[in-house]
Amino acid sequence: MSKVCPLTGKKVQYGNNVSHSNNKTKRRFMPNLQNVSFLSDKLGRQIRLRLSTSAIRSVEKKGGIDSYLINTCDCMLSGKFRKLKKIIAEKCATAE
C-alpha cells in the first residue's frame, strides 16, 4: 500500500532526529492514514477508502462523501474519485 492520501495528497516527509548532543539521523514522518467507510446517500452503499485523518474531517465537515465530491473541482481529485463523482452526479440527475 502506498503512503499517500488520495484526497489531500499528503505523503511521507523526511527529516532528522536530533539528539541532545546534536547528532542527526534520518527519519520519516508518516501520514496518519486510516481505513474508513463512508455511507453514500446517492449510491445507497458504503464506500471504503484509506484517507488521512485531516481528509476524513474535511469530508465530515462538508456533509458526507457525496457533497464533498460534488463541491470539489475535478482538478483536485484523482481518477478514482473523478469516476465516483461522475456516478454520483448521474444518480442526482436521474433522481430529479
mmCIF file of C-alpha atoms in Angstrom:
data_model
loop_
_atom_site.group_PDB
_atom_site.id
_atom_site.type_symbol
_atom_site.label_atom_id
_atom_site.label_comp_id
_atom_site.label_asym_id
_atom_site.label_seq_id
_atom_site.Cartn_x
_atom_site.Cartn_y
_atom_site.Cartn_z
ATOM 1 C CA MET A 1 0.000 0.000 0.000
ATOM 2 C CA SER A 2 1.209 3.461 -0.788
ATOM 3 C CA LYS A 3 1.556 6.014 1.971
ATOM 4 C CA VAL A 4 -0.354 8.752 0.128
ATOM 5 C CA CYS A 5 -3.810 10.151 0.854
ATOM 6 C CA PRO A 6 -5.751 10.242 -2.434
ATOM 7 C CA LEU A 7 -7.852 13.295 -1.460
ATOM 8 C CA THR A 8 -5.348 15.622 0.177
ATOM 9 C CA GLY A 9 -2.150 14.328 -1.417
ATOM 10 C CA LYS A 10 -0.383 14.009 1.937
ATOM 11 C CA LYS A 11 2.626 11.718 1.681
ATOM 12 C CA VAL A 12 5.740 10.673 3.569
ATOM 13 C CA GLN A 13 8.002 13.526 4.629
ATOM 14 C CA TYR A 14 11.667 13.202 5.557
ATOM 15 C CA GLY A 15 13.667 14.893 8.285
ATOM 16 C CA ASN A 16 16.164 14.343 11.079
ATOM 17 C CA ASN A 17 16.070 13.053 14.613
ATOM 18 C CA VAL A 18 18.262 15.446 16.588
ATOM 19 C CA SER A 19 19.792 14.106 19.802
ATOM 20 C CA HIS A 20 20.822 16.075 22.850
ATOM 21 C CA SER A 21 24.416 16.022 21.551
ATOM 22 C CA ASN A 22 23.118 17.422 18.233
ATOM 23 C CA ASN A 23 23.687 14.178 16.284
ATOM 24 C CA LYS A 24 21.365 13.940 13.316
ATOM 25 C CA THR A 25 19.901 10.701 11.945
ATOM 26 C CA LYS A 26 17.427 10.395 9.105
ATOM 27 C CA ARG A 27 13.784 9.614 9.853
ATOM 28 C CA ARG A 28 10.428 9.508 8.082
ATOM 29 C CA PHE A 29 7.245 11.306 9.080
ATOM 30 C CA MET A 30 4.361 9.051 8.029
ATOM 31 C CA PRO A 31 0.902 10.462 7.253
ATOM 32 C CA ASN A 32 -1.856 9.297 9.592
ATOM 33 C CA LEU A 33 -3.815 7.102 7.154
ATOM 34 C CA GLN A 34 -6.938 5.315 8.344
ATOM 35 C CA ASN A 35 -9.307 2.826 6.710
ATOM 36 C CA VAL A 36 -12.771 4.349 6.774
ATOM 37 C CA SER A 37 -16.192 3.577 5.289
ATOM 38 C CA PHE A 38 -18.483 6.390 4.196
ATOM 39 C CA LEU A 39 -22.169 5.840 3.525
ATOM 40 C CA SER A 40 -23.127 7.333 0.184
ATOM 41 C CA ASP A 41 -26.720 8.566 0.267
ATOM 42 C CA LYS A 42 -26.961 8.830 -3.526
ATOM 43 C CA LEU A 43 -25.499 5.383 -4.268
ATOM 44 C CA GLY A 44 -27.108 3.680 -1.281
ATOM 45 C CA ARG A 45 -23.961 1.777 -0.336
ATOM 46 C CA GLN A 46 -20.776 2.124 1.654
ATOM 47 C CA ILE A 47 -17.539 3.328 0.102
ATOM 48 C CA ARG A 48 -14.330 2.045 1.714
ATOM 49 C CA LEU A 49 -11.346 4.392 1.495
ATOM 50 C CA ARG A 50 -7.901 4.846 3.031
ATOM 51 C CA LEU A 51 -7.662 8.538 3.925
ATOM 52 C CA SER A 52 -5.655 10.803 6.182
ATOM 53 C CA THR A 53 -7.384 11.999 9.322
ATOM 54 C CA SER A 54 -7.491 15.566 8.031
ATOM 55 C CA ALA A 55 -9.256 14.362 4.863
ATOM 56 C CA ILE A 56 -11.790 12.454 6.987
ATOM 57 C CA ARG A 57 -12.503 15.643 8.953
ATOM 58 C CA SER A 58 -12.892 17.626 5.709
ATOM 59 C CA VAL A 59 -15.366 15.105 4.288
ATOM 60 C CA GLU A 60 -17.396 15.125 7.516
ATOM 61 C CA LYS A 61 -17.389 18.930 7.626
ATOM 62 C CA LYS A 62 -18.727 19.161 4.058
ATOM 63 C CA GLY A 63 -21.645 16.868 4.959
ATOM 64 C CA GLY A 64 -20.531 13.470 3.658
ATOM 65 C CA ILE A 65 -18.704 11.937 0.739
ATOM 66 C CA ASP A 66 -21.395 12.833 -1.816
ATOM 67 C CA SER A 67 -21.433 16.575 -1.120
ATOM 68 C CA TYR A 68 -17.644 16.661 -0.750
ATOM 69 C CA LEU A 69 -17.084 15.184 -4.202
ATOM 70 C CA ILE A 70 -19.778 17.275 -5.891
ATOM 71 C CA ASN A 71 -18.380 20.534 -4.445
ATOM 72 C CA THR A 72 -14.720 19.719 -5.203
ATOM 73 C CA CYS A 73 -13.093 20.696 -8.507
ATOM 74 C CA ASP A 74 -12.124 17.801 -10.814
ATOM 75 C CA CYS A 75 -8.519 19.016 -10.978
ATOM 76 C CA MET A 76 -8.165 18.350 -7.223
ATOM 77 C CA LEU A 77 -9.400 14.726 -7.445
ATOM 78 C CA SER A 78 -7.632 11.544 -8.524
ATOM 79 C CA GLY A 79 -9.019 9.323 -11.302
ATOM 80 C CA LYS A 80 -10.844 7.016 -8.900
ATOM 81 C CA PHE A 81 -12.660 9.921 -7.268
ATOM 82 C CA ARG A 82 -13.494 11.549 -10.615
ATOM 83 C CA LYS A 83 -15.271 8.345 -11.666
ATOM 84 C CA LEU A 84 -17.095 8.210 -8.343
ATOM 85 C CA LYS A 85 -18.101 11.871 -8.700
ATOM 86 C CA LYS A 86 -19.456 11.187 -12.198
ATOM 87 C CA ILE A 87 -21.539 8.226 -10.958
ATOM 88 C CA ILE A 88 -22.953 10.332 -8.092
ATOM 89 C CA ALA A 89 -23.764 13.210 -10.464
ATOM 90 C CA GLU A 90 -25.610 10.813 -12.799
ATOM 91 C CA LYS A 91 -27.639 9.451 -9.861
ATOM 92 C CA CYS A 92 -28.531 13.022 -8.844
ATOM 93 C CA ALA A 93 -29.633 13.863 -12.383
ATOM 94 C CA THR A 94 -31.850 10.781 -12.708
ATOM 95 C CA ALA A 95 -33.417 11.389 -9.289
ATOM 96 C CA GLU A 96 -34.620 14.871 -10.264
#
